Amino acid sequence: MTKPIDALRSDLAGSGPPLFFPDPEVPAVFNFDQGLAAPETFPRDDLTRLAKLVLQRDGADVLDYFDPDTGYEELVFGYKGLREQIAQRIARQQGVDVGPRGVILTSGSVQGIALAINGYVNKGDIVVVEAASFPYALRFMDMAGADLRTVPVDDSGMDVDALEALLAIEGDRVKMVYTIPTFQTPTATEMPVARRRKLLDLARQHSFVIVEDNVYGDLRFAGEDLPTLMSMDDTGLVIQCGSFSKIVAPALRLGWIAGQPEAIAALAAVRQDLGVGQWLARVMTEYMAEGLLEPHLVDANKVYKAKAETAARALREHCGDYVRFREPQGSFYLWVEIDERIDWGTAARMAEREGIFFRPGERFMNDTGGRQFLRLAYSHVSEDVIREGLETLGGILRQCVRVAA
Amino acid sequence: MTKPIDALRSDLAGSGPPLFFPDPEVPAVFNFDQGLAAPETFPRDDLTRLAKLVLQRDGADVLDYFDPDTGYEELVFGYKGLREQIAQRIARQQGVDVGPRGVILTSGSVQGIALAINGYVNKGDIVVVEAASFPYALRFMDMAGADLRTVPVDDSGMDVDALEALLAIEGDRVKMVYTIPTFQTPTATEMPVARRRKLLDLARQHSFVIVEDNVYGDLRFAGEDLPTLMSMDDTGLVIQCGSFSKIVAPALRLGWIAGQPEAIAALAAVRQDLGVGQWLARVMTEYMAEGLLEPHLVDANKVYKAKAETAARALREHCGDYVRFREPQGSFYLWVEIDERIDWGTAARMAEREGIFFRPGERFMNDTGGRQFLRLAYSHVSEDVIREGLETLGGILRQCVRVAA
């Protein structure tokens, strides 16, 4: 008898959900779930203008697989002009010259992270992540058969001493450390310079690859820039990913991963598509060449600052007795700890019925340790929605205070 | 001592070339290497018009990850509107209703093939391909750890009797058969209906997935359409890929893979990016909704017909004594067998020095069997280049006739 096709699935397909995040069953009224750029910041006029401009100026090449002057390289690395712009920006901001062969363009940073994992991680290799981390990265490590280990996160990001203790036991079995040092998701923490230095020292001693997820690095609206791991590195072991999805527009499907060319070559070998599209890559190239990106970021960060302040104010006002959180310095999120006095299971269900969505803390963690967290994305919703949503949440929390038995 | 990062590469990265096709060292004068759509067919005006139209009409949603009305599903499956258009076209042309959850949008058909392999093939599973086949598919099967088996190709495509003999020995170890039944690359053959029917019978008996690569199916300029495997299937075991890269423009990075929803679900689970971009997906949706695709294909196929005839004529005129090939009925290629009297090793090197590029036959094959082949892409070059290039090739062949010892 013929087997149905779903009996033939690979182990890889069987190991994951068909949709990474299932759609909720009730409509979102207050949607704090998704880490999305604010639609009002998308540079719509510039993007349509440049889409037309590059096609009129450069002709049919814009719609082809690659620029004939650059050749097949672009099927893997992507449009060279954009790689040059990104490499120059990295040199300007981080003092590191990786050149165009040190940049691979990706379909958002998520694909870059997947390429890094597939390029370096064999089944059984230890990969270390922060105890709460980016779910897609965790999934791709699992798909690669990594032996996934977590180290705690405190107010200063990854606990690098805990990593050192792990390395003392496991040594060379640790192949990769994945970290989000600036505006860590979901905790919104920043790793101080001393920890960054120590992390690099450990990489030097134990020869592991550091994947520095810098996707939020440009989204600072308060505090001082910290040097990136890549800017401090002299080992060649750091590769850094970024994306235009968070800072310009997701539908460009343009991210990048950068490092020394010999680091990036491994990623090129495992790519399973024919690179990013020429058209939108040339649009972004022109956008950067015209000097539009940096002023755009200034404007966008004003939007996020206002929303972050509104969210923090509303949380304090409406939920203040029952929540703890850090005042955000950048990025899209508040990481909110719910007081133990609240019956959070009940409250979360009530919130969902009201159409208040957030990402539950356990989505980021292997082990919740009994604590009660949520990640609240304020970036893409209006300030009215933020205020009303958090007022409603506050009402729910008050209804769910546990009564001593 | 710190290890250099390239010592840390995964086996997967170590197993493949950094660039799938290295760039040639001399400039291409006559470039018959790449399977590219003709740039003069790219609908530039419509694409720029529609890029502007969808953004003005639908607003910032066009630049976001997904349509809020459809939701997270689009991070995996892609823009629903385009999936609906593709599903309707499949229903119209092939009589099969797969619906929007039976279509997953991909970054070209290459990514679709990779997803199919990763979704169904475990390490050690047997995957069967035609003895000369699409190099990227072979590479992705290798990356999945497939036990790759080839069956011969004759003038009627895959030798399905040889497949039957293989199945008699290996039975259920055969997980997948990858075939290009219409305008097989590189051989340009078509599998007749009787073979198609037998292939489906074998799938029914032995429960293997058929990946029907239909990327050239719309590029017919002579002969009669044959029913696709998917149109003849009642097992649910057929998944079919296609792409706008060959028929509209590669820089859209839009392809698809279609089948019954339960077949496609496995592919969704192994995706390692956040779907295709909304903007260009909506551009293509509108392009199809306006009824522009079918007349565009009529026009494009006229271009390919003229080039194919020019190439065939030039080959007969200039190389006629030393080459054998089939008159093409569609697609972009001639599969040319070089007579044994020619010292083809020497001739190929001389051709390269003249800047005549083609894809050597061995690039498609595990085993050349001592024969001398090349795949000649005529699609993207001018008729003048075709004529001059093949005249030059003819001169080289005459210089390389072996003299009896």
PDB file of N, CA and C in Angstrom, chain B residues 118-184:
ATOM      1  N   ASN B 118      15.839  18.628   2.016  1.00  0.00           N
ATOM      2  CA  ASN B 118      15.987  18.690   3.478  1.00  0.00           C
ATOM      3  C   ASN B 118      14.718  18.221   4.190  1.00  0.00           C
ATOM      4  N   GLY B 119      13.577  18.393   3.538  1.00  0.00           N
ATOM      5  CA  GLY B 119      12.309  17.995   4.149  1.00  0.00           C
ATOM      6  C   GLY B 119      12.042  16.500   4.082  1.00  0.00           C
ATOM      7  N   TYR B 120      12.715  15.803   3.182  1.00  0.00           N
ATOM      8  CA  TYR B 120      12.413  14.370   3.003  1.00  0.00           C
ATOM      9  C   TYR B 120      13.603  13.430   3.122  1.00  0.00           C
ATOM     10  N   VAL B 121      14.801  13.933   2.936  1.00  0.00           N
ATOM     11  CA  VAL B 121      15.934  13.009   2.816  1.00  0.00           C
ATOM     12  C   VAL B 121      16.746  12.955   4.111  1.00  0.00           C
ATOM     13  N   ASN B 122      16.842  11.788   4.695  1.00  0.00           N
ATOM     14  CA  ASN B 122      17.768  11.540   5.803  1.00  0.00           C
ATOM     15  C   ASN B 122      19.091  11.022   5.253  1.00  0.00           C
ATOM     16  N   LYS B 123      20.133  11.202   6.048  1.00  0.00           N
ATOM     17  CA  LYS B 123      21.436  10.638   5.701  1.00  0.00           C
ATOM     18  C   LYS B 123      21.267   9.143   5.399  1.00  0.00           C
ATOM     19  N   GLY B 124      21.801   8.725   4.264  1.00  0.00           N
ATOM     20  CA  GLY B 124      21.735   7.310   3.897  1.00  0.00           C
ATOM     21  C   GLY B 124      20.549   6.933   3.028  1.00  0.00           C
ATOM     22  N   ASP B 125      19.525   7.782   2.966  1.00  0.00           N
ATOM     23  CA  ASP B 125      18.399   7.501   2.064  1.00  0.00           C
ATOM     24  C   ASP B 125      18.890   7.544   0.614  1.00  0.00           C
ATOM     25  N   ILE B 126      18.312   6.682  -0.192  1.00  0.00           N
ATOM     26  CA  ILE B 126      18.661   6.711  -1.614  1.00  0.00           C
ATOM     27  C   ILE B 126      17.840   7.790  -2.329  1.00  0.00           C
ATOM     28  N   VAL B 127      18.537   8.620  -3.076  1.00  0.00           N
ATOM     29  CA  VAL B 127      17.879   9.585  -3.958  1.00  0.00           C
ATOM     30  C   VAL B 127      18.332   9.270  -5.382  1.00  0.00           C
ATOM     31  N   VAL B 128      17.366   9.186  -6.271  1.00  0.00           N
ATOM     32  CA  VAL B 128      17.666   8.828  -7.653  1.00  0.00           C
ATOM     33  C   VAL B 128      17.559  10.063  -8.534  1.00  0.00           C
ATOM     34  N   VAL B 129      18.553  10.238  -9.378  1.00  0.00           N
ATOM     35  CA  VAL B 129      18.542  11.358 -10.332  1.00  0.00           C
ATOM     36  C   VAL B 129      18.867  10.821 -11.717  1.00  0.00           C
ATOM     37  N   GLU B 130      18.547  11.643 -12.698  1.00  0.00           N
ATOM     38  CA  GLU B 130      18.956  11.314 -14.059  1.00  0.00           C
ATOM     39  C   GLU B 130      20.483  11.394 -14.155  1.00  0.00           C
ATOM     40  N   ALA B 131      21.061  10.581 -15.032  1.00  0.00           N
ATOM     41  CA  ALA B 131      22.525  10.397 -15.052  1.00  0.00           C
ATOM     42  C   ALA B 131      23.262  11.697 -15.363  1.00  0.00           C
ATOM     43  N   ALA B 132      22.590  12.609 -16.049  1.00  0.00           N
ATOM     44  CA  ALA B 132      23.108  13.965 -16.161  1.00  0.00           C
ATOM     45  C   ALA B 132      21.986  14.841 -15.621  1.00  0.00           C
ATOM     46  N   SER B 133      22.307  15.695 -14.655  1.00  0.00           N
ATOM     47  CA  SER B 133      21.230  16.434 -13.990  1.00  0.00           C
ATOM     48  C   SER B 133      21.720  17.785 -13.507  1.00  0.00           C
ATOM     49  N   PHE B 134      20.852  18.475 -12.788  1.00  0.00           N
ATOM     50  CA  PHE B 134      21.090  19.856 -12.371  1.00  0.00           C
ATOM     51  C   PHE B 134      22.117  19.876 -11.224  1.00  0.00           C
ATOM     52  N   PRO B 135      23.256  20.539 -11.435  1.00  0.00           N
ATOM     53  CA  PRO B 135      24.337  20.448 -10.440  1.00  0.00           C
ATOM     54  C   PRO B 135      23.948  20.900  -9.029  1.00  0.00           C
ATOM     55  N   TYR B 136      23.158  21.953  -8.898  1.00  0.00           N
ATOM     56  CA  TYR B 136      22.795  22.394  -7.551  1.00  0.00           C
ATOM     57  C   TYR B 136      21.997  21.316  -6.811  1.00  0.00           C
ATOM     58  N   ALA B 137      21.086  20.654  -7.531  1.00  0.00           N
ATOM     59  CA  ALA B 137      20.309  19.591  -6.886  1.00  0.00           C
ATOM     60  C   ALA B 137      21.243  18.489  -6.397  1.00  0.00           C
ATOM     61  N   LEU B 138      22.227  18.133  -7.222  1.00  0.00           N
ATOM     62  CA  LEU B 138      23.171  17.085  -6.818  1.00  0.00           C
ATOM     63  C   LEU B 138      23.935  17.512  -5.568  1.00  0.00           C
ATOM     64  N   ARG B 139      24.332  18.777  -5.534  1.00  0.00           N
ATOM     65  CA  ARG B 139      25.082  19.277  -4.375  1.00  0.00           C
ATOM     66  C   ARG B 139      24.226  19.223  -3.104  1.00  0.00           C
ATOM     67  N   PHE B 140      22.980  19.632  -3.182  1.00  0.00           N
ATOM     68  CA  PHE B 140      22.145  19.660  -1.983  1.00  0.00           C
ATOM     69  C   PHE B 140      21.836  18.234  -1.502  1.00  0.00           C
ATOM     70  N   MET B 141      21.731  17.284  -2.437  1.00  0.00           N
ATOM     71  CA  MET B 141      21.544  15.881  -2.039  1.00  0.00           C
ATOM     72  C   MET B 141      22.773  15.383  -1.296  1.00  0.00           C
ATOM     73  N   ASP B 142      23.913  15.768  -1.804  1.00  0.00           N
ATOM     74  CA  ASP B 142      25.168  15.406  -1.147  1.00  0.00           C
ATOM     75  C   ASP B 142      25.230  16.017   0.253  1.00  0.00           C
ATOM     76  N   MET B 143      24.824  17.275   0.368  1.00  0.00           N
ATOM     77  CA  MET B 143      24.838  17.935   1.682  1.00  0.00           C
ATOM     78  C   MET B 143      23.911  17.233   2.678  1.00  0.00           C
ATOM     79  N   ALA B 144      22.804  16.664   2.162  1.00  0.00           N
ATOM     80  CA  ALA B 144      21.865  15.971   3.053  1.00  0.00           C
ATOM     81  C   ALA B 144      22.341  14.558   3.391  1.00  0.00           C
ATOM     82  N   GLY B 145      23.460  14.151   2.812  1.00  0.00           N
ATOM     83  CA  GLY B 145      23.970  12.804   3.093  1.00  0.00           C
ATOM     84  C   GLY B 145      23.256  11.719   2.310  1.00  0.00           C
ATOM     85  N   ALA B 146      22.595  12.105   1.210  1.00  0.00           N
ATOM     86  CA  ALA B 146      21.878  11.119   0.403  1.00  0.00           C
ATOM     87  C   ALA B 146      22.851  10.112  -0.210  1.00  0.00           C
ATOM     88  N   ASP B 147      22.341   8.895  -0.385  1.00  0.00           N
ATOM     89  CA  ASP B 147      23.040   7.876  -1.162  1.00  0.00           C
ATOM     90  C   ASP B 147      22.551   8.067  -2.598  1.00  0.00           C
ATOM     91  N   LEU B 148      23.336   8.794  -3.369  1.00  0.00           N
ATOM     92  CA  LEU B 148      22.888   9.275  -4.678  1.00  0.00           C
ATOM     93  C   LEU B 148      23.058   8.189  -5.740  1.00  0.00           C
ATOM     94  N   ARG B 149      21.986   7.882  -6.451  1.00  0.00           N
ATOM     95  CA  ARG B 149      22.047   6.885  -7.524  1.00  0.00           C
ATOM     96  C   ARG B 149      21.574   7.538  -8.815  1.00  0.00           C
ATOM     97  N   THR B 150      22.174   7.130  -9.899  1.00  0.00           N
ATOM     98  CA  THR B 150      21.782   7.703 -11.180  1.00  0.00           C
ATOM     99  C   THR B 150      21.193   6.618 -12.067  1.00  0.00           C
ATOM    100  N   VAL B 151      20.210   7.004 -12.871  1.00  0.00           N
ATOM    101  CA  VAL B 151      19.723   6.106 -13.924  1.00  0.00           C
ATOM    102  C   VAL B 151      19.977   6.813 -15.250  1.00  0.00           C
ATOM    103  N   PRO B 152      20.191   6.026 -16.308  1.00  0.00           N
ATOM    104  CA  PRO B 152      20.555   6.646 -17.589  1.00  0.00           C
ATOM    105  C   PRO B 152      19.440   7.528 -18.152  1.00  0.00           C
ATOM    106  N   VAL B 153      19.862   8.415 -19.025  1.00  0.00           N
ATOM    107  CA  VAL B 153      18.941   9.252 -19.803  1.00  0.00           C
ATOM    108  C   VAL B 153      19.133   8.863 -21.267  1.00  0.00           C
ATOM    109  N   ASP B 154      18.034   8.603 -21.971  1.00  0.00           N
ATOM    110  CA  ASP B 154      18.144   8.392 -23.414  1.00  0.00           C
ATOM    111  C   ASP B 154      17.356   9.497 -24.122  1.00  0.00           C
ATOM    112  N   ASP B 155      16.979   9.290 -25.354  1.00  0.00           N
ATOM    113  CA  ASP B 155      16.282  10.345 -26.087  1.00  0.00           C
ATOM    114  C   ASP B 155      14.923  10.680 -25.490  1.00  0.00           C
ATOM    115  N   SER B 156      14.439   9.858 -24.579  1.00  0.00           N
ATOM    116  CA  SER B 156      13.145  10.099 -23.942  1.00  0.00           C
ATOM    117  C   SER B 156      13.301  10.338 -22.443  1.00  0.00           C
ATOM    118  N   GLY B 157      14.374  10.998 -22.070  1.00  0.00           N
ATOM    119  CA  GLY B 157      14.567  11.346 -20.663  1.00  0.00           C
ATOM    120  C   GLY B 157      14.969  10.155 -19.825  1.00  0.00           C
ATOM    121  N   MET B 158      14.590  10.204 -18.549  1.00  0.00           N
ATOM    122  CA  MET B 158      14.985   9.154 -17.607  1.00  0.00           C
ATOM    123  C   MET B 158      14.554   7.772 -18.097  1.00  0.00           C
ATOM    124  N   ASP B 159      15.466   6.832 -18.019  1.00  0.00           N
ATOM    125  CA  ASP B 159      15.161   5.448 -18.363  1.00  0.00           C
ATOM    126  C   ASP B 159      14.419   4.814 -17.186  1.00  0.00           C
ATOM    127  N   VAL B 160      13.114   4.821 -17.279  1.00  0.00           N
ATOM    128  CA  VAL B 160      12.290   4.409 -16.146  1.00  0.00           C
ATOM    129  C   VAL B 160      12.395   2.905 -15.898  1.00  0.00           C
ATOM    130  N   ASP B 161      12.725   2.130 -16.936  1.00  0.00           N
ATOM    131  CA  ASP B 161      12.968   0.695 -16.714  1.00  0.00           C
ATOM    132  C   ASP B 161      14.196   0.478 -15.831  1.00  0.00           C
ATOM    133  N   ALA B 162      15.201   1.303 -16.051  1.00  0.00           N
ATOM    134  CA  ALA B 162      16.395   1.195 -15.200  1.00  0.00           C
ATOM    135  C   ALA B 162      16.056   1.564 -13.760  1.00  0.00           C
ATOM    136  N   LEU B 163      15.179   2.555 -13.600  1.00  0.00           N
ATOM    137  CA  LEU B 163      14.719   2.902 -12.250  1.00  0.00           C
ATOM    138  C   LEU B 163      13.992   1.713 -11.620  1.00  0.00           C
ATOM    139  N   GLU B 164      13.154   1.050 -12.412  1.00  0.00           N
ATOM    140  CA  GLU B 164      12.417  -0.105 -11.906  1.00  0.00           C
ATOM    141  C   GLU B 164      13.376  -1.195 -11.426  1.00  0.00           C
ATOM    142  N   ALA B 165      14.434  -1.407 -12.197  1.00  0.00           N
ATOM    143  CA  ALA B 165      15.422  -2.417 -11.805  1.00  0.00           C
ATOM    144  C   ALA B 165      16.109  -2.031 -10.495  1.00  0.00           C
ATOM    145  N   LEU B 166      16.407  -0.760 -10.355  1.00  0.00           N
ATOM    146  CA  LEU B 166      17.023  -0.281  -9.109  1.00  0.00           C
ATOM    147  C   LEU B 166      16.072  -0.484  -7.937  1.00  0.00           C
ATOM    148  N   LEU B 167      14.798  -0.173  -8.163  1.00  0.00           N
ATOM    149  CA  LEU B 167      13.804  -0.315  -7.094  1.00  0.00           C
ATOM    150  C   LEU B 167      13.626  -1.785  -6.699  1.00  0.00           C
ATOM    151  N   ALA B 168      13.762  -2.682  -7.676  1.00  0.00           N
ATOM    152  CA  ALA B 168      13.622  -4.107  -7.366  1.00  0.00           C
ATOM    153  C   ALA B 168      14.697  -4.540  -6.373  1.00  0.00           C
ATOM    154  N   ILE B 169      15.835  -3.898  -6.440  1.00  0.00           N
ATOM    155  CA  ILE B 169      16.934  -4.238  -5.519  1.00  0.00           C
ATOM    156  C   ILE B 169      16.810  -3.467  -4.213  1.00  0.00           C
ATOM    157  N   GLU B 170      16.576  -2.152  -4.307  1.00  0.00           N
ATOM    158  CA  GLU B 170      16.689  -1.289  -3.125  1.00  0.00           C
ATOM    159  C   GLU B 170      15.352  -1.045  -2.419  1.00  0.00           C
ATOM    160  N   GLY B 171      14.259  -1.233  -3.139  1.00  0.00           N
ATOM    161  CA  GLY B 171      12.932  -1.105  -2.524  1.00  0.00           C
ATOM    162  C   GLY B 171      12.769   0.177  -1.736  1.00  0.00           C
ATOM    163  N   ASP B 172      12.373   0.038  -0.493  1.00  0.00           N
ATOM    164  CA  ASP B 172      11.973   1.199   0.307  1.00  0.00           C
ATOM    165  C   ASP B 172      13.124   2.122   0.689  1.00  0.00           C
ATOM    166  N   ARG B 173      14.364   1.715   0.412  1.00  0.00           N
ATOM    167  CA  ARG B 173      15.462   2.649   0.712  1.00  0.00           C
ATOM    168  C   ARG B 173      15.429   3.853  -0.235  1.00  0.00           C
ATOM    169  N   VAL B 174      14.726   3.739  -1.336  1.00  0.00           N
ATOM    170  CA  VAL B 174      14.628   4.877  -2.257  1.00  0.00           C
ATOM    171  C   VAL B 174      13.582   5.852  -1.709  1.00  0.00           C
ATOM    172  N   LYS B 175      14.054   7.022  -1.285  1.00  0.00           N
ATOM    173  CA  LYS B 175      13.167   8.005  -0.664  1.00  0.00           C
ATOM    174  C   LYS B 175      12.655   9.013  -1.676  1.00  0.00           C
ATOM    175  N   MET B 176      13.465   9.303  -2.678  1.00  0.00           N
ATOM    176  CA  MET B 176      13.109  10.405  -3.579  1.00  0.00           C
ATOM    177  C   MET B 176      13.664  10.154  -4.972  1.00  0.00           C
ATOM    178  N   VAL B 177      12.868  10.564  -5.970  1.00  0.00           N
ATOM    179  CA  VAL B 177      13.343  10.598  -7.352  1.00  0.00           C
ATOM    180  C   VAL B 177      13.231  12.046  -7.817  1.00  0.00           C
ATOM    181  N   TYR B 178      14.347  12.606  -8.230  1.00  0.00           N
ATOM    182  CA  TYR B 178      14.371  13.974  -8.743  1.00  0.00           C
ATOM    183  C   TYR B 178      14.462  13.896 -10.263  1.00  0.00           C
ATOM    184  N   THR B 179      13.496  14.504 -10.928  1.00  0.00           N
ATOM    185  CA  THR B 179      13.477  14.414 -12.390  1.00  0.00           C
ATOM    186  C   THR B 179      13.082  15.747 -13.005  1.00  0.00           C
ATOM    187  N   ILE B 180      13.577  15.978 -14.190  1.00  0.00           N
ATOM    188  CA  ILE B 180      13.213  17.159 -14.981  1.00  0.00           C
ATOM    189  C   ILE B 180      12.563  16.601 -16.251  1.00  0.00           C
ATOM    190  N   PRO B 181      11.270  16.257 -16.170  1.00  0.00           N
ATOM    191  CA  PRO B 181      10.680  15.521 -17.297  1.00  0.00           C
ATOM    192  C   PRO B 181      10.529  16.368 -18.556  1.00  0.00           C
ATOM    193  N   THR B 182      10.358  17.674 -18.399  1.00  0.00           N
ATOM    194  CA  THR B 182      10.157  18.529 -19.571  1.00  0.00           C
ATOM    195  C   THR B 182      11.393  19.398 -19.786  1.00  0.00           C
ATOM    196  N   PHE B 183      12.007  19.246 -20.954  1.00  0.00           N
ATOM    197  CA  PHE B 183      13.250  19.957 -21.272  1.00  0.00           C
ATOM    198  C   PHE B 183      14.297  19.702 -20.191  1.00  0.00           C
ATOM    199  N   GLN B 184      14.595  18.429 -20.046  1.00  0.00           N
ATOM    200  CA  GLN B 184      15.580  17.987 -19.065  1.00  0.00           C
ATOM    201  C   GLN B 184      16.872  18.786 -19.260  1.00  0.00           C
TER     202      GLN B 184
END
